[in-house]
Structure formats: C-alpha cells, structure tokens
PDB file of C-alpha atoms and ligand atoms in Angstrom:
ATOM      1  CA  UNK A  19     -34.547  24.881 -77.851  1.00  0.00           C
ATOM      2  CA  UNK A  20     -31.622  25.029 -75.256  1.00  0.00           C
ATOM      3  CA  UNK A  21     -32.203  27.531 -72.516  1.00  0.00           C
ATOM      4  CA  UNK A  22     -29.211  29.383 -71.079  1.00  0.00           C
ATOM      5  CA  UNK A  23     -28.964  31.847 -68.232  1.00  0.00           C
ATOM      6  CA  UNK A  24     -25.581  33.631 -67.206  1.00  0.00           C
ATOM      7  CA  UNK A  25     -22.019  32.381 -67.950  1.00  0.00           C
ATOM      8  CA  UNK A  26     -19.186  31.562 -66.062  1.00  0.00           C
ATOM      9  CA  UNK A  27     -16.789  34.273 -65.864  1.00  0.00           C
ATOM     10  CA  UNK A  28     -13.843  32.714 -64.264  1.00  0.00           C
ATOM     11  CA  UNK A  29     -13.000  29.154 -62.504  1.00  0.00           C
ATOM     12  CA  UNK A  30     -15.717  27.869 -60.643  1.00  0.00           C
ATOM     13  CA  UNK A  31     -13.786  26.644 -57.805  1.00  0.00           C
ATOM     14  CA  UNK A  32     -10.763  28.526 -56.275  1.00  0.00           C
ATOM     15  CA  UNK A  33     -10.355  28.243 -52.577  1.00  0.00           C
ATOM     16  CA  UNK A  34      -7.483  30.658 -52.317  1.00  0.00           C
ATOM     17  CA  UNK A  35      -9.381  33.359 -54.365  1.00  0.00           C
ATOM     18  CA  UNK A  36     -12.836  33.191 -52.795  1.00  0.00           C
ATOM     19  CA  UNK A  37     -14.694  36.503 -52.478  1.00  0.00           C
ATOM     20  CA  UNK A  38     -17.036  37.316 -49.742  1.00  0.00           C
ATOM     21  CA  UNK A  39     -20.698  38.886 -49.725  1.00  0.00           C
ATOM     22  CA  UNK A  40     -22.037  40.935 -46.845  1.00  0.00           C
ATOM     23  CA  UNK A  41     -20.400  42.337 -43.813  1.00  0.00           C
ATOM     24  CA  UNK A  42     -20.302  39.148 -41.583  1.00  0.00           C
ATOM     25  CA  UNK A  43     -17.132  37.232 -40.844  1.00  0.00           C
ATOM     26  CA  UNK A  44     -16.426  35.391 -43.772  1.00  0.00           C
ATOM     27  CA  UNK A  45     -15.013  32.066 -42.596  1.00  0.00           C
ATOM     28  CA  UNK A  46     -15.385  29.930 -39.488  1.00  0.00           C
ATOM     29  CA  UNK A  47     -12.064  29.776 -37.397  1.00  0.00           C
ATOM     30  CA  UNK A  48     -12.599  25.924 -37.431  1.00  0.00           C
ATOM     31  CA  UNK A  49     -12.571  25.830 -41.350  1.00  0.00           C
ATOM     32  CA  UNK A  50      -9.043  27.304 -41.788  1.00  0.00           C
ATOM     33  CA  UNK A  51      -6.835  24.181 -41.114  1.00  0.00           C
ATOM     34  CA  UNK A  52      -7.832  20.298 -41.846  1.00  0.00           C
ATOM     35  CA  UNK A  53      -6.165  17.146 -40.696  1.00  0.00           C
ATOM     36  CA  UNK A  54      -5.144  14.958 -43.564  1.00  0.00           C
ATOM     37  CA  UNK A  55      -8.096  13.641 -45.360  1.00  0.00           C
ATOM     38  CA  UNK A  56      -9.089   9.938 -45.141  1.00  0.00           C
ATOM     39  CA  UNK A  57     -10.412   8.231 -48.506  1.00  0.00           C
ATOM     40  CA  UNK A  58     -13.801   6.615 -48.204  1.00  0.00           C
ATOM     41  CA  UNK A  59     -14.544   5.835 -51.681  1.00  0.00           C
ATOM     42  CA  UNK A  60     -11.925   5.382 -54.537  1.00  0.00           C
ATOM     43  CA  UNK A  61     -12.674   5.740 -58.357  1.00  0.00           C
ATOM     44  CA  UNK A  62     -13.855   2.165 -58.780  1.00  0.00           C
ATOM     45  CA  UNK A  63     -16.454   2.455 -55.859  1.00  0.00           C
ATOM     46  CA  UNK A  64     -17.544   6.059 -57.248  1.00  0.00           C
ATOM     47  CA  UNK A  65     -18.132   4.234 -60.691  1.00  0.00           C
ATOM     48  CA  UNK A  66     -19.985   1.431 -59.101  1.00  0.00           C
ATOM     49  CA  UNK A  67     -22.098   3.737 -57.085  1.00  0.00           C
ATOM     50  CA  UNK A  68     -23.277   5.919 -60.178  1.00  0.00           C
ATOM     51  CA  UNK A  69     -23.956   2.840 -62.260  1.00  0.00           C
ATOM     52  CA  UNK A  70     -26.236   1.738 -58.909  1.00  0.00           C
ATOM     53  CA  UNK A  71     -27.821   5.093 -58.860  1.00  0.00           C
ATOM     54  CA  UNK A  72     -28.551   4.952 -62.779  1.00  0.00           C
ATOM     55  CA  UNK A  73     -30.591   1.744 -62.194  1.00  0.00           C
ATOM     56  CA  UNK A  74     -32.494   3.206 -59.420  1.00  0.00           C
ATOM     57  CA  UNK A  75     -33.279   6.564 -61.097  1.00  0.00           C
ATOM     58  CA  UNK A  76     -34.594   4.462 -63.978  1.00  0.00           C
ATOM     59  CA  UNK A  77     -36.497   2.031 -61.791  1.00  0.00           C
ATOM     60  CA  UNK A  78     -38.142   4.932 -59.758  1.00  0.00           C
ATOM     61  CA  UNK A  79     -39.347   6.647 -63.085  1.00  0.00           C
ATOM     62  CA  UNK A  80     -39.399   3.993 -65.515  1.00  0.00           C
ATOM     63  CA  UNK A  81     -42.593   5.088 -67.276  1.00  0.00           C
ATOM     64  CA  UNK A  82     -41.439   8.923 -67.686  1.00  0.00           C
ATOM     65  CA  UNK A  83     -41.619  10.351 -71.344  1.00  0.00           C
ATOM     66  CA  UNK A  84     -39.139  13.162 -70.415  1.00  0.00           C
ATOM     67  CA  UNK A  85     -36.572  12.909 -67.919  1.00  0.00           C
ATOM     68  CA  UNK A  86     -33.752  15.688 -67.378  1.00  0.00           C
ATOM     69  CA  UNK A  87     -30.674  15.189 -65.601  1.00  0.00           C
ATOM     70  CA  UNK A  88     -29.667  18.422 -63.892  1.00  0.00           C
ATOM     71  CA  UNK A  89     -26.150  18.872 -62.226  1.00  0.00           C
ATOM     72  CA  UNK A  90     -25.469  21.448 -59.276  1.00  0.00           C
ATOM     73  CA  UNK A  91     -22.114  23.236 -59.917  1.00  0.00           C
ATOM     74  CA  UNK A  92     -19.323  22.395 -59.067  1.00  0.00           C
ATOM     75  CA  UNK A  93     -19.048  18.856 -59.125  1.00  0.00           C
ATOM     76  CA  UNK A  94     -22.896  17.859 -59.557  1.00  0.00           C
ATOM     77  CA  UNK A  95     -22.475  18.893 -63.225  1.00  0.00           C
ATOM     78  CA  UNK A  96     -19.798  16.013 -64.180  1.00  0.00           C
ATOM     79  CA  UNK A  97     -21.602  13.804 -61.677  1.00  0.00           C
ATOM     80  CA  UNK A  98     -24.877  14.531 -63.870  1.00  0.00           C
ATOM     81  CA  UNK A  99     -22.947  13.841 -67.087  1.00  0.00           C
ATOM     82  CA  UNK A 100     -21.494  10.623 -65.586  1.00  0.00           C
ATOM     83  CA  UNK A 101     -25.062   9.456 -64.276  1.00  0.00           C
ATOM     84  CA  UNK A 102     -26.544  10.563 -67.501  1.00  0.00           C
ATOM     85  CA  UNK A 103     -24.018   8.203 -69.394  1.00  0.00           C
ATOM     86  CA  UNK A 104     -24.740   5.411 -67.133  1.00  0.00           C
ATOM     87  CA  UNK A 105     -28.622   5.820 -67.775  1.00  0.00           C
ATOM     88  CA  UNK A 106     -27.975   5.811 -71.621  1.00  0.00           C
ATOM     89  CA  UNK A 107     -25.838   2.689 -71.354  1.00  0.00           C
ATOM     90  CA  UNK A 108     -28.890   0.963 -69.673  1.00  0.00           C
ATOM     91  CA  UNK A 109     -31.667   2.360 -71.644  1.00  0.00           C
ATOM     92  CA  UNK A 110     -30.037   2.857 -75.154  1.00  0.00           C
ATOM     93  CA  UNK A 111     -31.117   6.232 -75.852  1.00  0.00           C
ATOM     94  CA  UNK A 112     -29.839   9.783 -74.943  1.00  0.00           C
ATOM     95  CA  UNK A 113     -30.612  11.308 -71.748  1.00  0.00           C
ATOM     96  CA  UNK A 114     -30.872  15.214 -71.656  1.00  0.00           C
ATOM     97  CA  UNK A 115     -28.554  17.102 -69.327  1.00  0.00           C
ATOM     98  CA  UNK A 116     -28.745  20.553 -67.794  1.00  0.00           C
ATOM     99  CA  UNK A 117     -27.052  22.723 -65.140  1.00  0.00           C
ATOM    100  CA  UNK A 118     -28.235  24.980 -62.419  1.00  0.00           C
ATOM    101  CA  UNK A 119     -26.450  27.729 -60.854  1.00  0.00           C
ATOM    102  CA  UNK A 120     -28.169  28.257 -57.344  1.00  0.00           C
ATOM    103  CA  UNK A 121     -25.890  31.064 -55.975  1.00  0.00           C
ATOM    104  CA  UNK A 122     -28.539  33.772 -56.097  1.00  0.00           C
ATOM    105  CA  UNK A 123     -31.038  31.586 -54.676  1.00  0.00           C
ATOM    106  CA  UNK A 124     -29.285  30.622 -51.464  1.00  0.00           C
ATOM    107  CA  UNK A 125     -30.689  31.695 -48.146  1.00  0.00           C
ATOM    108  CA  UNK A 126     -27.217  31.980 -46.541  1.00  0.00           C
ATOM    109  CA  UNK A 127     -25.787  33.929 -49.437  1.00  0.00           C
ATOM    110  CA  UNK A 128     -24.626  36.772 -46.996  1.00  0.00           C
ATOM    111  CA  UNK A 129     -22.847  34.171 -44.791  1.00  0.00           C
ATOM    112  CA  UNK A 130     -21.344  31.921 -47.293  1.00  0.00           C
ATOM    113  CA  UNK A 131     -18.009  32.553 -49.370  1.00  0.00           C
ATOM    114  CA  UNK A 132     -19.323  32.848 -52.852  1.00  0.00           C
ATOM    115  CA  UNK A 133     -18.000  31.218 -56.125  1.00  0.00           C
ATOM    116  CA  UNK A 134     -18.495  32.904 -59.454  1.00  0.00           C
ATOM    117  CA  UNK A 135     -21.600  32.729 -60.957  1.00  0.00           C
ATOM    118  CA  UNK A 136     -22.088  29.816 -63.285  1.00  0.00           C
ATOM    119  CA  UNK A 137     -24.032  29.214 -66.162  1.00  0.00           C
ATOM    120  CA  UNK A 138     -27.870  27.734 -66.077  1.00  0.00           C
ATOM    121  CA  UNK A 139     -28.670  25.448 -69.195  1.00  0.00           C
ATOM    122  CA  UNK A 140     -31.427  23.409 -69.646  1.00  0.00           C
ATOM    123  CA  UNK A 141     -31.901  21.157 -72.902  1.00  0.00           C
ATOM    124  CA  UNK A 142     -35.199  22.461 -73.499  1.00  0.00           C
ATOM    125  CA  UNK A 143     -38.281  23.493 -71.403  1.00  0.00           C
ATOM    126  CA  UNK A 144     -38.616  21.699 -68.169  1.00  0.00           C
ATOM    127  CA  UNK A 145     -42.523  21.920 -67.784  1.00  0.00           C
ATOM    128  CA  UNK A 146     -43.626  18.625 -67.217  1.00  0.00           C
ATOM    129  CA  UNK A 147     -40.479  16.842 -67.392  1.00  0.00           C
ATOM    130  CA  UNK A 148     -39.236  14.842 -64.514  1.00  0.00           C
ATOM    131  CA  UNK A 149     -36.055  16.702 -63.234  1.00  0.00           C
ATOM    132  CA  UNK A 150     -33.174  14.675 -61.540  1.00  0.00           C
ATOM    133  CA  UNK A 151     -31.196  17.168 -59.441  1.00  0.00           C
ATOM    134  CA  UNK A 152     -27.757  15.829 -58.873  1.00  0.00           C
ATOM    135  CA  UNK A 153     -25.123  16.824 -56.343  1.00  0.00           C
ATOM    136  CA  UNK A 154     -21.939  15.378 -54.826  1.00  0.00           C
ATOM    137  CA  UNK A 155     -22.691  16.032 -51.327  1.00  0.00           C
ATOM    138  CA  UNK A 156     -26.030  16.456 -49.336  1.00  0.00           C
ATOM    139  CA  UNK A 157     -25.273  17.967 -45.970  1.00  0.00           C
ATOM    140  CA  UNK A 158     -27.718  20.851 -44.533  1.00  0.00           C
ATOM    141  CA  UNK A 159     -29.993  20.817 -47.517  1.00  0.00           C
ATOM    142  CA  UNK A 160     -29.699  24.291 -48.163  1.00  0.00           C
ATOM    143  CA  UNK A 161     -28.115  24.047 -51.625  1.00  0.00           C
ATOM    144  CA  UNK A 162     -30.891  21.508 -52.642  1.00  0.00           C
ATOM    145  CA  UNK A 163     -33.507  24.247 -51.368  1.00  0.00           C
ATOM    146  CA  UNK A 164     -31.855  26.961 -53.447  1.00  0.00           C
ATOM    147  CA  UNK A 165     -32.092  24.686 -56.505  1.00  0.00           C
ATOM    148  CA  UNK A 166     -35.782  24.083 -56.115  1.00  0.00           C
ATOM    149  CA  UNK A 167     -36.284  27.905 -55.846  1.00  0.00           C
ATOM    150  CA  UNK A 168     -34.122  28.288 -58.983  1.00  0.00           C
ATOM    151  CA  UNK A 169     -36.002  25.621 -60.779  1.00  0.00           C
ATOM    152  CA  UNK A 170     -39.465  27.294 -60.072  1.00  0.00           C
ATOM    153  CA  UNK A 171     -37.926  30.459 -62.026  1.00  0.00           C
ATOM    154  CA  UNK A 172     -37.574  28.434 -65.129  1.00  0.00           C
ATOM    155  CA  UNK A 173     -40.595  26.162 -65.173  1.00  0.00           C
ATOM    156  CA  UNK A 174     -42.888  23.734 -63.554  1.00  0.00           C
ATOM    157  CA  UNK A 175     -41.479  20.236 -63.831  1.00  0.00           C
ATOM    158  CA  UNK A 176     -43.729  17.058 -63.389  1.00  0.00           C
ATOM    159  CA  UNK A 177     -41.786  15.993 -60.520  1.00  0.00           C
ATOM    160  CA  UNK A 178     -38.330  16.830 -59.100  1.00  0.00           C
ATOM    161  CA  UNK A 179     -35.957  14.053 -57.886  1.00  0.00           C
ATOM    162  CA  UNK A 180     -32.733  14.300 -55.985  1.00  0.00           C
ATOM    163  CA  UNK A 181     -29.795  12.055 -56.498  1.00  0.00           C
ATOM    164  CA  UNK A 182     -26.505  12.450 -54.478  1.00  0.00           C
ATOM    165  CA  UNK A 183     -23.317  10.735 -54.488  1.00  0.00           C
ATOM    166  CA  UNK A 184     -22.927  11.138 -50.622  1.00  0.00           C
ATOM    167  CA  UNK A 185     -25.559  11.749 -48.042  1.00  0.00           C
ATOM    168  CA  UNK A 186     -23.499  12.790 -44.951  1.00  0.00           C
ATOM    169  CA  UNK A 187     -26.541  13.651 -42.684  1.00  0.00           C
ATOM    170  CA  UNK A 188     -26.658  16.992 -40.581  1.00  0.00           C
ATOM    171  CA  UNK A 189     -29.847  18.190 -42.442  1.00  0.00           C
ATOM    172  CA  UNK A 190     -31.013  21.727 -41.436  1.00  0.00           C
ATOM    173  CA  UNK A 191     -34.131  21.479 -43.723  1.00  0.00           C
ATOM    174  CA  UNK A 192     -36.642  19.077 -44.398  1.00  0.00           C
ATOM    175  CA  UNK A 193     -35.126  17.633 -47.523  1.00  0.00           C
ATOM    176  CA  UNK A 194     -34.132  14.074 -48.705  1.00  0.00           C
ATOM    177  CA  UNK A 195     -32.702  12.170 -51.434  1.00  0.00           C
ATOM    178  CA  UNK A 196     -34.286   9.812 -53.577  1.00  0.00           C
ATOM    179  CA  UNK A 197     -31.060   8.135 -54.764  1.00  0.00           C
ATOM    180  CA  UNK A 198     -27.943   7.896 -52.912  1.00  0.00           C
ATOM    181  CA  UNK A 199     -24.458   6.635 -53.837  1.00  0.00           C
ATOM    182  CA  UNK A 200     -23.331   6.337 -50.346  1.00  0.00           C
ATOM    183  CA  UNK A 201     -24.452   7.282 -46.837  1.00  0.00           C
ATOM    184  CA  UNK A 202     -21.633   8.480 -44.749  1.00  0.00           C
ATOM    185  CA  UNK A 203     -21.954   8.519 -40.841  1.00  0.00           C
ATOM    186  CA  UNK A 204     -20.056  12.034 -40.203  1.00  0.00           C
ATOM    187  CA  UNK A 205     -19.341  14.154 -37.309  1.00  0.00           C
ATOM    188  CA  UNK A 206     -20.313  18.049 -37.564  1.00  0.00           C
ATOM    189  CA  UNK A 207     -16.476  18.779 -37.352  1.00  0.00           C
ATOM    190  CA  UNK A 208     -15.758  16.674 -40.293  1.00  0.00           C
ATOM    191  CA  UNK A 209     -15.831  17.778 -44.186  1.00  0.00           C
ATOM    192  CA  UNK A 210     -16.554  15.356 -47.151  1.00  0.00           C
ATOM    193  CA  UNK A 211     -14.749  16.301 -49.867  1.00  0.00           C
ATOM    194  CA  UNK A 212     -15.554  14.960 -53.347  1.00  0.00           C
ATOM    195  CA  UNK A 213     -13.007  15.238 -56.160  1.00  0.00           C
ATOM    196  CA  UNK A 214     -13.563  14.103 -59.610  1.00  0.00           C
ATOM    197  CA  UNK A 215     -11.073  13.727 -62.592  1.00  0.00           C
ATOM    198  CA  UNK A 216     -12.964  16.368 -64.535  1.00  0.00           C
ATOM    199  CA  UNK A 217     -12.689  19.153 -62.036  1.00  0.00           C
ATOM    200  CA  UNK A 218      -9.738  17.824 -59.723  1.00  0.00           C
ATOM    201  CA  UNK A 219      -7.496  15.412 -61.645  1.00  0.00           C
ATOM    202  CA  UNK A 220      -8.262  12.868 -59.228  1.00  0.00           C
ATOM    203  CA  UNK A 221     -11.665  10.805 -58.407  1.00  0.00           C
ATOM    204  CA  UNK A 222     -12.107  10.032 -54.812  1.00  0.00           C
ATOM    205  CA  UNK A 223     -14.202  10.809 -51.824  1.00  0.00           C
ATOM    206  CA  UNK A 224     -12.414  11.774 -48.562  1.00  0.00           C
ATOM    207  CA  UNK A 225     -13.285  12.725 -44.972  1.00  0.00           C
ATOM    208  CA  UNK A 226     -11.235  15.127 -42.915  1.00  0.00           C
ATOM    209  CA  UNK A 227     -11.579  16.563 -39.540  1.00  0.00           C
ATOM    210  CA  UNK A 228     -11.863  20.259 -39.295  1.00  0.00           C
ATOM    211  CA  UNK A 229      -9.390  21.724 -36.710  1.00  0.00           C
ATOM    212  CA  UNK A 230     -10.001  25.266 -35.271  1.00  0.00           C
ATOM    213  CA  UNK A 231      -7.205  27.471 -36.098  1.00  0.00           C
ATOM    214  CA  UNK A 232      -5.111  28.675 -32.952  1.00  0.00           C
ATOM    215  CA  UNK A 233      -6.151  31.960 -31.445  1.00  0.00           C
ATOM    216  CA  UNK A 234      -4.062  34.756 -32.336  1.00  0.00           C
ATOM    217  CA  UNK A 235      -1.527  35.655 -29.780  1.00  0.00           C
ATOM    218  CA  UNK A 236      -2.600  38.386 -27.479  1.00  0.00           C
TER     219      UNK A 236
HETATM  220  O1  LIG E  11     -26.434  20.526 -48.218  1.00  0.00           O
HETATM  221  P1  LIG E  11     -25.506  21.690 -48.152  1.00  0.00           P
HETATM  222  O2  LIG E  11     -25.098  22.072 -46.699  1.00  0.00           O
HETATM  223  O3  LIG E  11     -25.949  22.798 -48.881  1.00  0.00           O
HETATM  224  O4  LIG E  11     -24.003  21.035 -48.810  1.00  0.00           O
HETATM  225  C1  LIG E  11     -23.936  20.325 -49.890  1.00  0.00           C
HETATM  226  C2  LIG E  11     -23.172  21.387 -50.999  1.00  0.00           C
HETATM  227  O5  LIG E  11     -21.999  21.962 -50.600  1.00  0.00           O
HETATM  228  C3  LIG E  11     -21.018  21.664 -51.621  1.00  0.00           C
HETATM  229  O6  LIG E  11     -21.020  22.764 -52.401  1.00  0.00           O
HETATM  230  P2  LIG E  11     -20.349  24.092 -51.957  1.00  0.00           P
HETATM  231  O7  LIG E  11     -21.321  25.066 -51.848  1.00  0.00           O
HETATM  232  O8  LIG E  11     -19.396  23.999 -51.041  1.00  0.00           O
HETATM  233  O9  LIG E  11     -19.629  24.423 -53.390  1.00  0.00           O
HETATM  234  P3  LIG E  11     -18.866  23.497 -54.324  1.00  0.00           P
HETATM  235  O10 LIG E  11     -19.837  22.475 -54.978  1.00  0.00           O
HETATM  236  O11 LIG E  11     -18.519  24.334 -55.317  1.00  0.00           O
HETATM  237  O12 LIG E  11     -17.519  22.947 -53.896  1.00  0.00           O
HETATM  238  C4  LIG E  11     -21.438  20.377 -52.302  1.00  0.00           C
HETATM  239  O13 LIG E  11     -20.947  20.266 -53.657  1.00  0.00           O
HETATM  240  C5  LIG E  11     -23.000  20.446 -52.152  1.00  0.00           C
HETATM  241  O14 LIG E  11     -23.310  21.398 -53.291  1.00  0.00           O
HETATM  242  O1  LIG E  12     -18.759  17.883 -45.806  1.00  0.00           O
HETATM  243  C1  LIG E  12     -19.349  18.808 -46.704  1.00  0.00           C
HETATM  244  C2  LIG E  12     -20.310  19.956 -46.488  1.00  0.00           C
HETATM  245  C3  LIG E  12     -20.798  20.347 -47.545  1.00  0.00           C
HETATM  246  N1  LIG E  12     -20.498  20.446 -48.588  1.00  0.00           N
HETATM  247  C4  LIG E  12     -19.322  19.320 -48.893  1.00  0.00           C
HETATM  248  O2  LIG E  12     -18.971  19.350 -49.964  1.00  0.00           O
HETATM  249  N2  LIG E  12     -18.816  18.541 -47.919  1.00  0.00           N
END
C-alpha cells in the first residue's frame, strides 16, 4: 500500500519567487550574482555515472530482498528514477521508488530560503527494507541529515545508504555517501549546479563561482 504525505502546492523550484522563513537576512550577498557556469559533466557522462552507480548499489546490497530507491527533491527525485531504471536494466525486475520531502526536518530552516513543501511518497512500508537515498549534490550534509530524521517518522529501515551524483566536499556533519557519481574538488565560493532534462530541459553539471554583489552606494 503506497504511503503518501503532503502534496506539492506549486512548482518545486522557483528561484525568483523563493519565500523566506524567520527574521534573519534571507540570502548571503555573495549568492546574488554568479560568473558564467563551467560544464563539468555532460548528459553522456551523467548517464554513464548513473549506470556505474546502479552497479555499485546492487553490488553493495546484492542479497537484500527489499531495496527502495528514494529521491530527495528537487533533482534527487528524477535521479532516483534514472538510478532505479538502470538497476532494473541490470537486474531485470522492478525497483520500487519513493520520494522524501525533508523541508520541515532541516536544522537550518530559519536560515535557508524555503521552497514549497513537496510530497513524501513511499511505495510501501520501509520497515526492514534497505533504503537508498538519492540526491544530486552532497555538500554540507544537512539535507541528508534532515532526510534521516524524516525517515525515522516513517519507519525503521534495515539500513539506509546514500547515493549522490556529485560529492563536492565541505561537509559540516559526519555524513558520507556510499555511492558517488563524481567527486568534484570545489572551493567554498563555488556552486555546483545539476540540471536534468526532467526539471530543467537540459542535462549537465556545472560549477560557477559566486561573486559578492557590490555594496550599495552610501
Ligand atoms: O549537503 P547540503 O549542503 O544539504 O547541499 C545539498 C543539497 O543542496 C541542494 O538542494 P537545495 O536545498 O538547494 O534545493 P533543490 O534541490 O530544490 O535545488 C541539492 O539538491 C542537495 O539536496
Ligand atoms: O554547490 C552546491 C551546494 C549545495 N547544493 C547544490 O546544489 N550545489
């Protein structure tokens, strides 16, 4: 029996229309403008990385009776679908997919721009299943930490693994990925952008350097 919590009320990602929570300054000045992005993975490289990741996931948990692949919005959800499809190609049977909205579990909810609350859907009980969390980028680790909290409210998986397309370093919490598509050495003033056909109309990974917006005139 599928489990569903919440519904998406409006588009999941709308940078221009982001709403803010709390009273703190909503955005760091250096995030306001960006230099042109440099492409570090194209669509073919991303496809190959996902196939590699699928093999690794299956190798790590080859004897598990129940695997559930769970995407973290926004782009973790289409990535989870792609990963599950690659796993199905290898294994020849259906791989159940879920999606997990972590917004209310974030420890930085008051500091971060929020997007609309998305749905949480599981293909069935997660108890005793191995859950493969899927996200596009692993950075501070706070999204994954929130995902682990959110999962606790749904059930008690036998194990939780983490698969990310890009690990860009700069962790703030003791979290690591089990399966990584590509490790990117990045500076803290850079931003990794994952774009996928399903959400962005183009598939690629870029790095851009964030530039400090000029101070306002006195
Ligand atoms: O390790 P972290 O520091 O948590 O960063 C990684 C998260 O940041 C991005 O999500 P974001 O919150 O920007 O939302 P989006 O997926 O909707 O773009 C990305 O998709 C990861 O989920
Ligand atoms: O560079 C980053 C950092 C966090 N989340 C992203 O999507 N990219």
